[in-house]
mmCIF file of C-alpha atoms in Angstrom:
data_model
loop_
_atom_site.group_PDB
_atom_site.id
_atom_site.type_symbol
_atom_site.label_atom_id
_atom_site.label_comp_id
_atom_site.label_asym_id
_atom_site.label_seq_id
_atom_site.Cartn_x
_atom_site.Cartn_y
_atom_site.Cartn_z
ATOM 1 C CA UNK A 15 -0.137 0.052 0.019
ATOM 2 C CA UNK A 16 1.436 3.414 -1.152
ATOM 3 C CA UNK A 17 2.362 5.733 1.936
ATOM 4 C CA UNK A 18 1.964 8.887 -0.108
ATOM 5 C CA UNK A 19 -1.590 9.572 0.654
ATOM 6 C CA UNK A 20 -3.235 7.877 3.751
ATOM 7 C CA UNK A 21 -6.752 6.440 3.973
ATOM 8 C CA UNK A 22 -8.582 7.970 6.848
ATOM 9 C CA UNK A 23 -11.238 5.576 8.635
ATOM 10 C CA UNK A 24 -13.422 6.851 11.522
ATOM 11 C CA UNK A 25 -16.250 6.080 13.706
ATOM 12 C CA UNK A 26 -18.506 8.324 16.023
ATOM 13 C CA UNK A 27 -20.615 7.113 18.910
ATOM 14 C CA UNK A 28 -23.213 9.518 17.690
ATOM 15 C CA UNK A 29 -24.198 7.021 14.879
ATOM 16 C CA UNK A 30 -24.613 3.239 14.942
ATOM 17 C CA UNK A 31 -21.274 1.337 15.040
ATOM 18 C CA UNK A 32 -20.926 -2.006 13.282
ATOM 19 C CA UNK A 33 -18.184 -4.313 13.998
ATOM 20 C CA UNK A 34 -17.926 -5.202 10.286
ATOM 21 C CA UNK A 35 -17.578 -1.932 8.757
ATOM 22 C CA UNK A 36 -16.224 1.659 9.565
ATOM 23 C CA UNK A 37 -18.853 4.382 9.293
ATOM 24 C CA UNK A 38 -16.618 6.815 7.266
ATOM 25 C CA UNK A 39 -13.695 5.861 5.122
ATOM 26 C CA UNK A 40 -11.908 8.833 3.482
ATOM 27 C CA UNK A 41 -9.154 9.113 0.681
ATOM 28 C CA UNK A 42 -7.911 12.054 -1.190
ATOM 29 C CA UNK A 43 -11.062 14.371 -1.898
ATOM 30 C CA UNK A 44 -13.917 11.816 -1.396
ATOM 31 C CA UNK A 45 -15.349 10.095 1.709
ATOM 32 C CA UNK A 46 -17.383 6.904 1.609
ATOM 33 C CA UNK A 47 -20.181 6.646 4.436
ATOM 34 C CA UNK A 48 -21.269 3.056 5.321
ATOM 35 C CA UNK A 49 -25.057 2.325 4.750
ATOM 36 C CA UNK A 50 -27.098 3.551 7.601
ATOM 37 C CA UNK A 51 -30.176 1.687 9.002
ATOM 38 C CA UNK A 52 -32.999 3.570 10.911
ATOM 39 C CA UNK A 53 -31.198 2.621 14.334
ATOM 40 C CA UNK A 54 -31.060 4.900 17.243
ATOM 41 C CA UNK A 55 -27.404 4.856 18.198
ATOM 42 C CA UNK A 56 -27.748 4.964 21.908
ATOM 43 C CA UNK A 57 -30.057 1.929 22.065
ATOM 44 C CA UNK A 58 -28.999 0.243 18.916
ATOM 45 C CA UNK A 59 -32.617 -0.535 18.009
ATOM 46 C CA UNK A 60 -35.079 0.435 15.208
ATOM 47 C CA UNK A 61 -36.511 3.581 16.074
ATOM 48 C CA UNK A 62 -40.099 2.935 14.712
ATOM 49 C CA UNK A 63 -42.258 0.793 12.179
ATOM 50 C CA UNK A 64 -43.238 3.787 10.365
ATOM 51 C CA UNK A 65 -41.233 4.651 7.178
ATOM 52 C CA UNK A 66 -41.160 8.410 7.459
ATOM 53 C CA UNK A 67 -39.495 8.136 10.881
ATOM 54 C CA UNK A 68 -37.126 5.491 9.684
ATOM 55 C CA UNK A 69 -35.952 7.547 6.692
ATOM 56 C CA UNK A 70 -35.441 10.669 9.038
ATOM 57 C CA UNK A 71 -33.255 8.367 11.402
ATOM 58 C CA UNK A 72 -31.038 7.017 8.419
ATOM 59 C CA UNK A 73 -30.577 10.632 7.378
ATOM 60 C CA UNK A 74 -29.697 11.815 10.980
ATOM 61 C CA UNK A 75 -27.251 8.955 11.368
ATOM 62 C CA UNK A 76 -25.557 10.157 8.110
ATOM 63 C CA UNK A 77 -25.445 13.722 9.268
ATOM 64 C CA UNK A 78 -24.048 12.617 12.575
ATOM 65 C CA UNK A 79 -21.188 10.899 10.804
ATOM 66 C CA UNK A 80 -20.564 13.960 8.611
ATOM 67 C CA UNK A 81 -20.564 16.273 11.514
ATOM 68 C CA UNK A 82 -18.045 14.210 13.462
ATOM 69 C CA UNK A 83 -15.589 14.848 10.837
ATOM 70 C CA UNK A 84 -16.201 18.557 10.577
ATOM 71 C CA UNK A 85 -18.157 18.550 7.466
ATOM 72 C CA UNK A 86 -21.807 19.447 6.746
ATOM 73 C CA UNK A 87 -24.668 17.878 4.884
ATOM 74 C CA UNK A 88 -24.346 20.049 1.926
ATOM 75 C CA UNK A 89 -20.973 18.277 1.354
ATOM 76 C CA UNK A 90 -23.031 15.127 0.414
ATOM 77 C CA UNK A 91 -22.485 14.146 -3.356
ATOM 78 C CA UNK A 92 -24.635 11.004 -3.501
ATOM 79 C CA UNK A 93 -27.223 9.099 -1.656
ATOM 80 C CA UNK A 94 -28.567 5.859 -2.408
ATOM 81 C CA UNK A 95 -32.032 4.916 -0.983
ATOM 82 C CA UNK A 96 -32.753 1.309 -0.513
ATOM 83 C CA UNK A 97 -36.568 0.591 0.191
ATOM 84 C CA UNK A 98 -38.389 -2.644 1.025
ATOM 85 C CA UNK A 99 -41.668 -1.048 -0.758
ATOM 86 C CA UNK A 100 -41.150 1.281 -3.613
ATOM 87 C CA UNK A 101 -44.300 2.757 -2.786
ATOM 88 C CA UNK A 102 -42.943 4.429 0.278
ATOM 89 C CA UNK A 103 -40.712 6.722 -2.009
ATOM 90 C CA UNK A 104 -43.300 9.549 -1.734
ATOM 91 C CA UNK A 105 -43.343 9.428 1.953
ATOM 92 C CA UNK A 106 -39.381 9.340 2.096
ATOM 93 C CA UNK A 107 -39.234 12.282 -0.373
ATOM 94 C CA UNK A 108 -41.259 14.381 1.939
ATOM 95 C CA UNK A 109 -38.658 13.819 4.601
ATOM 96 C CA UNK A 110 -35.691 13.920 2.427
ATOM 97 C CA UNK A 111 -36.709 17.418 0.859
ATOM 98 C CA UNK A 112 -37.011 18.854 4.231
ATOM 99 C CA UNK A 113 -33.620 17.515 5.163
ATOM 100 C CA UNK A 114 -31.801 18.893 2.102
ATOM 101 C CA UNK A 115 -33.993 21.722 1.166
ATOM 102 C CA UNK A 116 -32.225 22.995 -1.982
ATOM 103 C CA UNK A 117 -28.828 21.372 -1.895
ATOM 104 C CA UNK A 118 -29.902 18.143 -3.386
ATOM 105 C CA UNK A 119 -27.270 15.423 -4.035
ATOM 106 C CA UNK A 120 -27.181 13.006 -6.954
ATOM 107 C CA UNK A 121 -29.512 10.114 -5.826
ATOM 108 C CA UNK A 122 -30.571 6.339 -6.712
ATOM 109 C CA UNK A 123 -33.721 4.898 -5.238
ATOM 110 C CA UNK A 124 -34.146 1.155 -5.566
ATOM 111 C CA UNK A 125 -36.614 -1.467 -3.865
ATOM 112 C CA UNK A 126 -34.775 -4.530 -2.550
ATOM 113 C CA UNK A 127 -35.701 -7.959 -1.437
ATOM 114 C CA UNK A 128 -34.650 -7.566 2.201
ATOM 115 C CA UNK A 129 -32.375 -5.324 4.451
ATOM 116 C CA UNK A 130 -29.989 -6.459 7.118
ATOM 117 C CA UNK A 131 -32.299 -5.923 10.107
ATOM 118 C CA UNK A 132 -35.823 -7.233 10.635
ATOM 119 C CA UNK A 133 -38.397 -4.548 10.195
ATOM 120 C CA UNK A 134 -36.245 -2.024 8.669
ATOM 121 C CA UNK A 135 -38.108 -0.405 5.682
ATOM 122 C CA UNK A 136 -35.170 1.833 4.521
ATOM 123 C CA UNK A 137 -31.418 2.037 4.266
ATOM 124 C CA UNK A 138 -29.183 4.660 2.849
ATOM 125 C CA UNK A 139 -25.679 5.169 2.180
ATOM 126 C CA UNK A 140 -23.734 8.279 1.100
ATOM 127 C CA UNK A 141 -20.540 9.669 -0.723
ATOM 128 C CA UNK A 142 -19.363 13.072 0.582
ATOM 129 C CA UNK A 143 -16.840 15.680 -0.942
ATOM 130 C CA UNK A 144 -13.515 15.801 1.068
ATOM 131 C CA UNK A 145 -11.719 19.218 0.258
ATOM 132 C CA UNK A 146 -9.218 18.969 2.924
ATOM 133 C CA UNK A 147 -7.921 15.552 1.312
ATOM 134 C CA UNK A 148 -6.297 13.126 3.445
ATOM 135 C CA UNK A 149 -2.617 13.255 4.840
ATOM 136 C CA UNK A 150 -0.377 14.529 3.517
ATOM 137 C CA UNK A 151 -2.435 16.276 1.053
ATOM 138 C CA UNK A 152 -2.993 20.089 2.075
ATOM 139 C CA UNK A 153 -6.671 21.330 2.299
ATOM 140 C CA UNK A 154 -8.040 23.287 -0.792
ATOM 141 C CA UNK A 155 -10.999 25.188 -1.330
ATOM 142 C CA UNK A 156 -12.647 22.996 -4.056
ATOM 143 C CA UNK A 157 -16.158 23.623 -5.009
ATOM 144 C CA UNK A 158 -19.051 21.146 -5.752
ATOM 145 C CA UNK A 159 -20.603 21.793 -9.005
ATOM 146 C CA UNK A 160 -24.311 20.515 -9.212
ATOM 147 C CA UNK A 161 -25.975 20.927 -12.613
ATOM 148 C CA UNK A 162 -29.043 19.844 -14.481
ATOM 149 C CA UNK A 163 -30.045 20.123 -18.106
ATOM 150 C CA UNK A 164 -33.543 19.980 -19.620
ATOM 151 C CA UNK A 165 -32.362 17.517 -22.102
ATOM 152 C CA UNK A 166 -32.712 14.836 -19.416
ATOM 153 C CA UNK A 167 -35.350 14.097 -17.101
ATOM 154 C CA UNK A 168 -35.182 16.349 -13.891
ATOM 155 C CA UNK A 169 -36.348 15.693 -10.196
ATOM 156 C CA UNK A 170 -37.351 17.953 -7.680
ATOM 157 C CA UNK A 171 -35.120 15.892 -4.903
ATOM 158 C CA UNK A 172 -32.113 15.132 -6.889
ATOM 159 C CA UNK A 173 -29.485 16.935 -9.147
ATOM 160 C CA UNK A 174 -28.705 15.152 -12.349
ATOM 161 C CA UNK A 175 -24.853 15.567 -11.983
ATOM 162 C CA UNK A 176 -22.578 16.696 -8.972
ATOM 163 C CA UNK A 177 -18.981 16.850 -9.645
ATOM 164 C CA UNK A 178 -16.103 17.462 -6.964
ATOM 165 C CA UNK A 179 -12.440 17.544 -7.889
ATOM 166 C CA UNK A 180 -11.841 14.653 -10.495
ATOM 167 C CA UNK A 181 -14.951 12.689 -10.199
ATOM 168 C CA UNK A 182 -18.579 13.336 -11.100
ATOM 169 C CA UNK A 183 -21.650 11.187 -10.122
ATOM 170 C CA UNK A 184 -24.823 11.078 -12.112
ATOM 171 C CA UNK A 185 -28.302 10.398 -10.621
ATOM 172 C CA UNK A 186 -29.940 7.161 -11.591
ATOM 173 C CA UNK A 187 -31.590 7.628 -14.913
ATOM 174 C CA UNK A 188 -34.920 5.810 -15.527
ATOM 175 C CA UNK A 189 -36.285 5.437 -18.986
ATOM 176 C CA UNK A 190 -38.061 8.588 -19.123
ATOM 177 C CA UNK A 191 -38.707 10.843 -22.152
ATOM 178 C CA UNK A 192 -37.207 14.154 -20.984
ATOM 179 C CA UNK A 193 -39.976 16.074 -23.219
ATOM 180 C CA UNK A 194 -42.974 14.272 -21.704
ATOM 181 C CA UNK A 195 -41.273 13.450 -18.305
ATOM 182 C CA UNK A 196 -43.104 10.237 -18.742
ATOM 183 C CA UNK A 197 -41.965 6.685 -18.731
ATOM 184 C CA UNK A 198 -41.518 5.379 -22.401
ATOM 185 C CA UNK A 199 -43.441 2.655 -23.847
ATOM 186 C CA UNK A 200 -41.517 -0.461 -25.202
ATOM 187 C CA UNK A 201 -39.507 -3.456 -24.021
ATOM 188 C CA UNK A 202 -36.421 -3.596 -21.647
ATOM 189 C CA UNK A 203 -34.083 -2.933 -24.623
ATOM 190 C CA UNK A 204 -35.819 0.246 -25.467
ATOM 191 C CA UNK A 205 -35.944 1.261 -21.800
ATOM 192 C CA UNK A 206 -32.164 0.602 -21.385
ATOM 193 C CA UNK A 207 -31.622 2.663 -24.502
ATOM 194 C CA UNK A 208 -33.508 5.498 -23.054
ATOM 195 C CA UNK A 209 -31.716 5.439 -19.813
ATOM 196 C CA UNK A 210 -28.176 5.522 -21.579
ATOM 197 C CA UNK A 211 -29.654 8.361 -23.822
ATOM 198 C CA UNK A 212 -30.489 10.331 -20.735
ATOM 199 C CA UNK A 213 -26.954 9.982 -19.364
ATOM 200 C CA UNK A 214 -25.311 10.800 -22.528
ATOM 201 C CA UNK A 215 -27.553 13.976 -22.698
ATOM 202 C CA UNK A 216 -26.329 14.925 -19.136
ATOM 203 C CA UNK A 217 -22.762 14.367 -19.991
ATOM 204 C CA UNK A 218 -23.057 16.384 -23.064
ATOM 205 C CA UNK A 219 -24.489 19.186 -21.313
ATOM 206 C CA UNK A 220 -21.257 19.467 -19.286
ATOM 207 C CA UNK A 221 -19.014 18.779 -22.214
ATOM 208 C CA UNK A 222 -17.857 15.424 -20.801
ATOM 209 C CA UNK A 223 -17.307 12.413 -23.324
ATOM 210 C CA UNK A 224 -19.422 9.065 -22.670
ATOM 211 C CA UNK A 225 -16.185 7.167 -22.544
ATOM 212 C CA UNK A 226 -15.231 9.107 -19.387
ATOM 213 C CA UNK A 227 -17.539 6.900 -17.639
ATOM 214 C CA UNK A 228 -15.726 4.721 -15.186
ATOM 215 C CA UNK A 229 -18.308 2.724 -13.383
ATOM 216 C CA UNK A 230 -21.882 1.681 -14.320
ATOM 217 C CA UNK A 231 -24.512 0.326 -12.129
ATOM 218 C CA UNK A 232 -27.539 -1.325 -13.750
ATOM 219 C CA UNK A 233 -30.646 -2.042 -11.665
ATOM 220 C CA UNK A 234 -33.465 -4.316 -13.325
ATOM 221 C CA UNK A 235 -36.383 -6.102 -12.308
ATOM 222 C CA UNK A 236 -36.054 -9.472 -14.236
ATOM 223 C CA UNK A 237 -33.093 -11.566 -14.224
ATOM 224 C CA UNK A 238 -33.937 -12.878 -17.567
ATOM 225 C CA UNK A 239 -33.849 -9.521 -19.174
ATOM 226 C CA UNK A 240 -29.912 -9.107 -19.081
ATOM 227 C CA UNK A 241 -29.441 -10.143 -22.535
ATOM 228 C CA UNK A 242 -31.806 -7.705 -23.856
ATOM 229 C CA UNK A 243 -30.284 -4.948 -21.558
ATOM 230 C CA UNK A 244 -26.732 -6.034 -23.033
ATOM 231 C CA UNK A 245 -28.133 -5.666 -26.589
ATOM 232 C CA UNK A 246 -28.772 -1.973 -26.016
ATOM 233 C CA UNK A 247 -25.568 -1.557 -23.686
ATOM 234 C CA UNK A 248 -23.228 -2.530 -26.352
ATOM 235 C CA UNK A 249 -24.587 0.151 -28.914
ATOM 236 C CA UNK A 250 -23.348 2.751 -26.430
ATOM 237 C CA UNK A 251 -19.850 1.034 -25.193
ATOM 238 C CA UNK A 252 -17.379 1.671 -26.554
ATOM 239 C CA UNK A 253 -18.333 5.238 -27.818
ATOM 240 C CA UNK A 254 -15.200 6.826 -29.312
ATOM 241 C CA UNK A 255 -12.740 5.739 -31.818
ATOM 242 C CA UNK A 256 -9.912 5.688 -29.168
ATOM 243 C CA UNK A 257 -12.220 3.567 -26.771
ATOM 244 C CA UNK A 258 -12.991 1.306 -29.569
ATOM 245 C CA UNK A 259 -9.266 0.841 -30.457
ATOM 246 C CA UNK A 260 -8.585 -0.180 -26.730
ATOM 247 C CA UNK A 261 -11.895 -2.117 -26.311
ATOM 248 C CA UNK A 262 -12.737 0.066 -23.485
ATOM 249 C CA UNK A 263 -15.814 -0.736 -21.137
ATOM 250 C CA UNK A 264 -16.238 0.619 -17.719
ATOM 251 C CA UNK A 265 -16.357 -1.326 -14.670
ATOM 252 C CA UNK A 266 -19.964 -2.613 -14.136
ATOM 253 C CA UNK A 267 -22.320 -4.162 -11.565
ATOM 254 C CA UNK A 268 -25.780 -5.522 -12.372
ATOM 255 C CA UNK A 269 -28.292 -5.937 -9.448
ATOM 256 C CA UNK A 270 -31.815 -7.420 -9.628
ATOM 257 C CA UNK A 271 -34.143 -5.017 -7.982
ATOM 258 C CA UNK A 272 -37.396 -6.034 -6.294
ATOM 259 C CA UNK A 273 -39.022 -2.836 -7.737
ATOM 260 C CA UNK A 274 -38.216 0.350 -9.429
ATOM 261 C CA UNK A 275 -39.669 3.872 -9.392
ATOM 262 C CA UNK A 276 -42.568 4.428 -11.816
ATOM 263 C CA UNK A 277 -42.584 0.704 -12.516
ATOM 264 C CA UNK A 278 -39.615 0.782 -14.747
ATOM 265 C CA UNK A 279 -37.801 -2.279 -15.861
ATOM 266 C CA UNK A 280 -34.556 -0.842 -15.580
ATOM 267 C CA UNK A 281 -32.459 2.104 -14.341
ATOM 268 C CA UNK A 282 -28.833 2.970 -14.501
ATOM 269 C CA UNK A 283 -26.445 5.309 -12.672
ATOM 270 C CA UNK A 284 -22.863 5.954 -13.435
ATOM 271 C CA UNK A 285 -19.493 7.401 -12.055
ATOM 272 C CA UNK A 286 -17.568 9.802 -14.335
ATOM 273 C CA UNK A 287 -14.023 10.822 -14.453
ATOM 274 C CA UNK A 288 -13.744 14.449 -14.562
ATOM 275 C CA UNK A 289 -10.457 15.636 -15.741
ATOM 276 C CA UNK A 290 -11.073 19.193 -15.586
ATOM 277 C CA UNK A 291 -11.628 19.119 -11.799
ATOM 278 C CA UNK A 292 -13.852 21.825 -10.331
ATOM 279 C CA UNK A 293 -12.938 25.365 -9.257
ATOM 280 C CA UNK A 294 -10.461 26.677 -8.610
ATOM 281 C CA UNK A 295 -8.883 23.754 -10.267
ATOM 282 C CA UNK A 296 -8.180 25.274 -13.942
ATOM 283 C CA UNK A 297 -8.956 23.263 -17.013
ATOM 284 C CA UNK A 298 -5.346 23.801 -18.115
ATOM 285 C CA UNK A 299 -4.069 22.167 -14.842
ATOM 286 C CA UNK A 300 -5.696 18.857 -15.442
ATOM 287 C CA UNK A 301 -2.189 17.504 -16.574
ATOM 288 C CA UNK A 302 -3.755 14.892 -18.870
ATOM 289 C CA UNK A 303 -5.057 12.648 -16.403
ATOM 290 C CA UNK A 304 -6.177 9.442 -17.979
ATOM 291 C CA UNK A 305 -8.277 6.342 -17.295
ATOM 292 C CA UNK A 306 -6.406 3.244 -16.563
ATOM 293 C CA UNK A 307 -8.318 0.116 -17.208
ATOM 294 C CA UNK A 308 -6.889 -3.285 -16.234
ATOM 295 C CA UNK A 309 -7.739 -6.911 -16.427
ATOM 296 C CA UNK A 310 -6.143 -10.027 -15.150
ATOM 297 C CA UNK A 311 -6.536 -13.728 -16.078
ATOM 298 C CA UNK A 312 -6.539 -14.495 -12.333
ATOM 299 C CA UNK A 313 -10.000 -13.244 -11.992
ATOM 300 C CA UNK A 314 -13.145 -13.810 -14.259
ATOM 301 C CA UNK A 315 -13.100 -12.018 -17.404
ATOM 302 C CA UNK A 316 -16.100 -10.265 -18.896
ATOM 303 C CA UNK A 317 -16.567 -8.942 -22.467
ATOM 304 C CA UNK A 318 -18.975 -6.229 -21.101
ATOM 305 C CA UNK A 319 -17.069 -4.927 -18.267
ATOM 306 C CA UNK A 320 -13.294 -4.120 -17.203
ATOM 307 C CA UNK A 321 -12.256 -5.727 -13.859
ATOM 308 C CA UNK A 322 -10.634 -2.513 -12.470
ATOM 309 C CA UNK A 323 -10.946 1.068 -13.738
ATOM 310 C CA UNK A 324 -8.589 3.734 -12.080
ATOM 311 C CA UNK A 325 -8.734 7.449 -12.450
ATOM 312 C CA UNK A 326 -6.667 9.742 -10.356
ATOM 313 C CA UNK A 327 -7.026 8.549 -6.879
ATOM 314 C CA UNK A 328 -9.831 5.953 -7.094
ATOM 315 C CA UNK A 329 -10.290 2.658 -8.571
ATOM 316 C CA UNK A 330 -13.473 0.925 -9.333
ATOM 317 C CA UNK A 331 -13.662 -2.821 -9.303
ATOM 318 C CA UNK A 332 -16.543 -4.664 -11.260
ATOM 319 C CA UNK A 333 -19.051 -6.762 -9.342
ATOM 320 C CA UNK A 334 -17.513 -10.138 -8.766
ATOM 321 C CA UNK A 335 -19.602 -13.423 -8.719
ATOM 322 C CA UNK A 336 -18.115 -16.645 -7.138
ATOM 323 C CA UNK A 337 -16.720 -17.704 -10.288
ATOM 324 C CA UNK A 338 -13.750 -19.992 -10.676
ATOM 325 C CA UNK A 339 -11.514 -17.884 -13.159
ATOM 326 C CA UNK A 340 -9.960 -21.175 -14.667
ATOM 327 C CA UNK A 341 -13.375 -22.662 -15.481
ATOM 328 C CA UNK A 342 -15.462 -19.506 -15.638
ATOM 329 C CA UNK A 343 -18.138 -21.447 -13.704
ATOM 330 C CA UNK A 344 -19.537 -21.310 -10.004
ATOM 331 C CA UNK A 345 -18.112 -24.506 -8.721
ATOM 332 C CA UNK A 346 -18.821 -23.951 -4.920
ATOM 333 C CA UNK A 347 -22.282 -24.276 -3.292
ATOM 334 C CA UNK A 348 -22.182 -22.864 0.394
ATOM 335 C CA UNK A 349 -22.381 -19.080 1.036
ATOM 336 C CA UNK A 350 -19.208 -19.423 2.969
ATOM 337 C CA UNK A 351 -17.257 -20.852 -0.030
ATOM 338 C CA UNK A 352 -18.947 -18.596 -2.498
ATOM 339 C CA UNK A 353 -18.135 -15.436 -0.413
ATOM 340 C CA UNK A 354 -14.540 -16.586 -0.160
ATOM 341 C CA UNK A 355 -14.376 -16.952 -3.827
ATOM 342 C CA UNK A 356 -15.897 -13.473 -4.462
ATOM 343 C CA UNK A 357 -13.377 -11.997 -2.320
ATOM 344 C CA UNK A 358 -10.367 -14.158 -3.803
ATOM 345 C CA UNK A 359 -11.361 -12.559 -7.175
ATOM 346 C CA UNK A 360 -11.330 -9.177 -5.887
ATOM 347 C CA UNK A 361 -8.066 -9.770 -4.057
ATOM 348 C CA UNK A 362 -6.470 -11.113 -7.376
ATOM 349 C CA UNK A 363 -7.749 -7.973 -9.281
ATOM 350 C CA UNK A 364 -6.417 -5.622 -6.487
ATOM 351 C CA UNK A 365 -3.084 -7.459 -6.414
ATOM 352 C CA UNK A 366 -2.802 -7.383 -10.266
ATOM 353 C CA UNK A 367 -2.440 -3.580 -9.930
ATOM 354 C CA UNK A 368 0.090 -3.751 -7.214
ATOM 355 C CA UNK A 369 -2.471 -3.059 -4.343
ATOM 356 C CA UNK A 370 -3.669 -4.862 -1.414
ATOM 357 C CA UNK A 371 -7.109 -5.428 0.369
ATOM 358 C CA UNK A 372 -6.488 -2.952 2.798
ATOM 359 C CA UNK A 373 -6.684 -0.174 -0.066
ATOM 360 C CA UNK A 374 -10.316 -0.942 -0.287
ATOM 361 C CA UNK A 375 -12.376 2.089 0.845
ATOM 362 C CA UNK A 376 -15.952 0.717 0.206
ATOM 363 C CA UNK A 377 -17.595 -2.625 -0.475
ATOM 364 C CA UNK A 378 -20.920 -3.441 -1.665
ATOM 365 C CA UNK A 379 -22.526 -6.775 -1.042
ATOM 366 C CA UNK A 380 -25.706 -8.265 -2.365
ATOM 367 C CA UNK A 381 -27.176 -11.489 -0.907
ATOM 368 C CA UNK A 382 -29.770 -13.989 -2.021
ATOM 369 C CA UNK A 383 -30.613 -14.704 1.696
ATOM 370 C CA UNK A 384 -29.813 -11.816 4.124
ATOM 371 C CA UNK A 385 -29.750 -14.168 6.880
ATOM 372 C CA UNK A 386 -26.436 -15.415 5.567
ATOM 373 C CA UNK A 387 -24.715 -12.282 6.526
ATOM 374 C CA UNK A 388 -23.486 -13.814 9.840
ATOM 375 C CA UNK A 389 -21.611 -16.617 7.805
ATOM 376 C CA UNK A 390 -20.517 -13.884 5.337
ATOM 377 C CA UNK A 391 -18.944 -11.781 7.884
ATOM 378 C CA UNK A 392 -16.769 -14.552 9.302
ATOM 379 C CA UNK A 393 -15.024 -14.965 5.872
ATOM 380 C CA UNK A 394 -15.131 -11.241 5.029
ATOM 381 C CA UNK A 395 -13.265 -9.923 8.211
ATOM 382 C CA UNK A 396 -10.394 -12.398 7.385
ATOM 383 C CA UNK A 397 -9.501 -10.640 4.092
ATOM 384 C CA UNK A 398 -8.511 -7.446 5.975
ATOM 385 C CA UNK A 399 -5.705 -6.679 8.428
ATOM 386 C CA UNK A 400 -6.465 -3.109 9.413
ATOM 387 C CA UNK A 401 -9.538 -0.898 9.425
ATOM 388 C CA UNK A 402 -12.534 -2.346 7.651
ATOM 389 C CA UNK A 403 -13.888 -0.576 4.615
ATOM 390 C CA UNK A 404 -17.417 1.376 4.771
ATOM 391 C CA UNK A 405 -19.995 -1.116 3.638
ATOM 392 C CA UNK A 406 -23.476 -1.561 2.141
ATOM 393 C CA UNK A 407 -25.492 -4.879 2.523
ATOM 394 C CA UNK A 408 -28.626 -5.636 0.682
ATOM 395 C CA UNK A 409 -30.845 -8.637 0.152
ATOM 396 C CA UNK A 410 -31.676 -9.423 -3.683
ATOM 397 C CA UNK A 411 -34.472 -11.541 -5.157
ATOM 398 C CA UNK A 412 -31.766 -13.195 -7.622
ATOM 399 C CA UNK A 413 -28.114 -13.146 -8.496
ATOM 400 C CA UNK A 414 -26.567 -14.170 -11.947
ATOM 401 C CA UNK A 415 -25.728 -17.795 -12.437
ATOM 402 C CA UNK A 416 -27.736 -18.674 -9.344
ATOM 403 C CA UNK A 417 -25.114 -17.184 -6.920
ATOM 404 C CA UNK A 418 -25.779 -16.682 -3.463
ATOM 405 C CA UNK A 419 -23.688 -13.591 -3.175
ATOM 406 C CA UNK A 420 -21.860 -10.889 -5.250
ATOM 407 C CA UNK A 421 -19.593 -8.269 -4.283
ATOM 408 C CA UNK A 422 -18.117 -5.180 -5.643
ATOM 409 C CA UNK A 423 -15.419 -2.506 -4.420
ATOM 410 C CA UNK A 424 -13.940 0.795 -4.647
ATOM 411 C CA UNK A 425 -10.254 1.038 -3.876
ATOM 412 C CA UNK A 426 -7.934 3.967 -3.064
ATOM 413 C CA UNK A 427 -5.268 4.693 -5.659
ATOM 414 C CA UNK A 428 -2.366 6.691 -4.060
ATOM 415 C CA UNK A 429 -0.347 6.659 -7.177
ATOM 416 C CA UNK A 430 -2.920 8.238 -9.235
ATOM 417 C CA UNK A 431 -3.331 7.673 -12.849
ATOM 418 C CA UNK A 432 -0.518 9.042 -15.375
ATOM 419 C CA UNK A 433 -0.584 12.129 -17.389
ATOM 420 C CA UNK A 434 -1.019 11.749 -21.289
ATOM 421 C CA UNK A 435 2.392 11.070 -22.794
#
């Protein structure tokens, strides 16, 4: 692990503490916040069976973590809202709007099959800006840039694109026609195309090429739809001549949702490299930072995703299934064995770029059976030697290849990525 920039992991007693994750893990100019359940931190119990009160508690827990590291809620770049019942979204929005008022982060809302605590109706995780950087970086007065365009669907409680320093997060795009603001008619291929058109319109509005996307998250309702989704997906990636020359595709995670807003079949959010930085970083000071994509034969290969995509001081790892990379099949049956295989695949990818597991700042775990989390944790913690990453765990109705678990990760990248030669 490079000692040039230090990962900073912190907990506060003012929010729920979890033995298997760290509440806040900062590296360079971003800080990852673990998923927060509606737990009252003093009692360690759910506060209520009412979704509005639960949503507010999730947001209070996030705010407590943010305040404990001398930040404010306006520093939040992205929120992901996991709900048990998609019909609760309107109730959550009324709380959410009061909490953020006019400073709305980017946002993804998805209904999941289960959450890690009985009777929890909602869970939220967050990403925040970290202008002071982490040691030995000197603090800098970078600005958050939040922008919307009428060429893509607008939402009263989220911003389409929020950039900070060298990264930019795009709110989940539904297959909505931006002119009518209605869900388009059509099958899942057409809906996927509309989601990607909306993302492209947002990127064009801020003069960012489509191939600057480093990570894609696809949420879809039906496991059987993935081939139809991929049919549309491959018409967008690679997008440019240089990307086609290098066969560049972003890192990718696909998640089977219990439900999606507006009854959509698919929604997509993305993370974008932002070489221009944000003010007062000047465009001419970008120093030609480039995307660095890498695959290794020691982990499963996928033609539609790159295993690891680095840009500047972060590195995104594609979701890993419990696949044996030699046979390209799932060969183990128990959740313990499958967890170990997923993590071994991530470890192989991380080590292939001269990093180690303790460089990971965020982990996302999807489980077929949420009750398996205790078994998963016994394996999971053995892969780390120091502070555990921030973490989000959800239950899903299905996972590709009939797997019981899949895992993706975000890795700190102290060496950065090279300037253009």
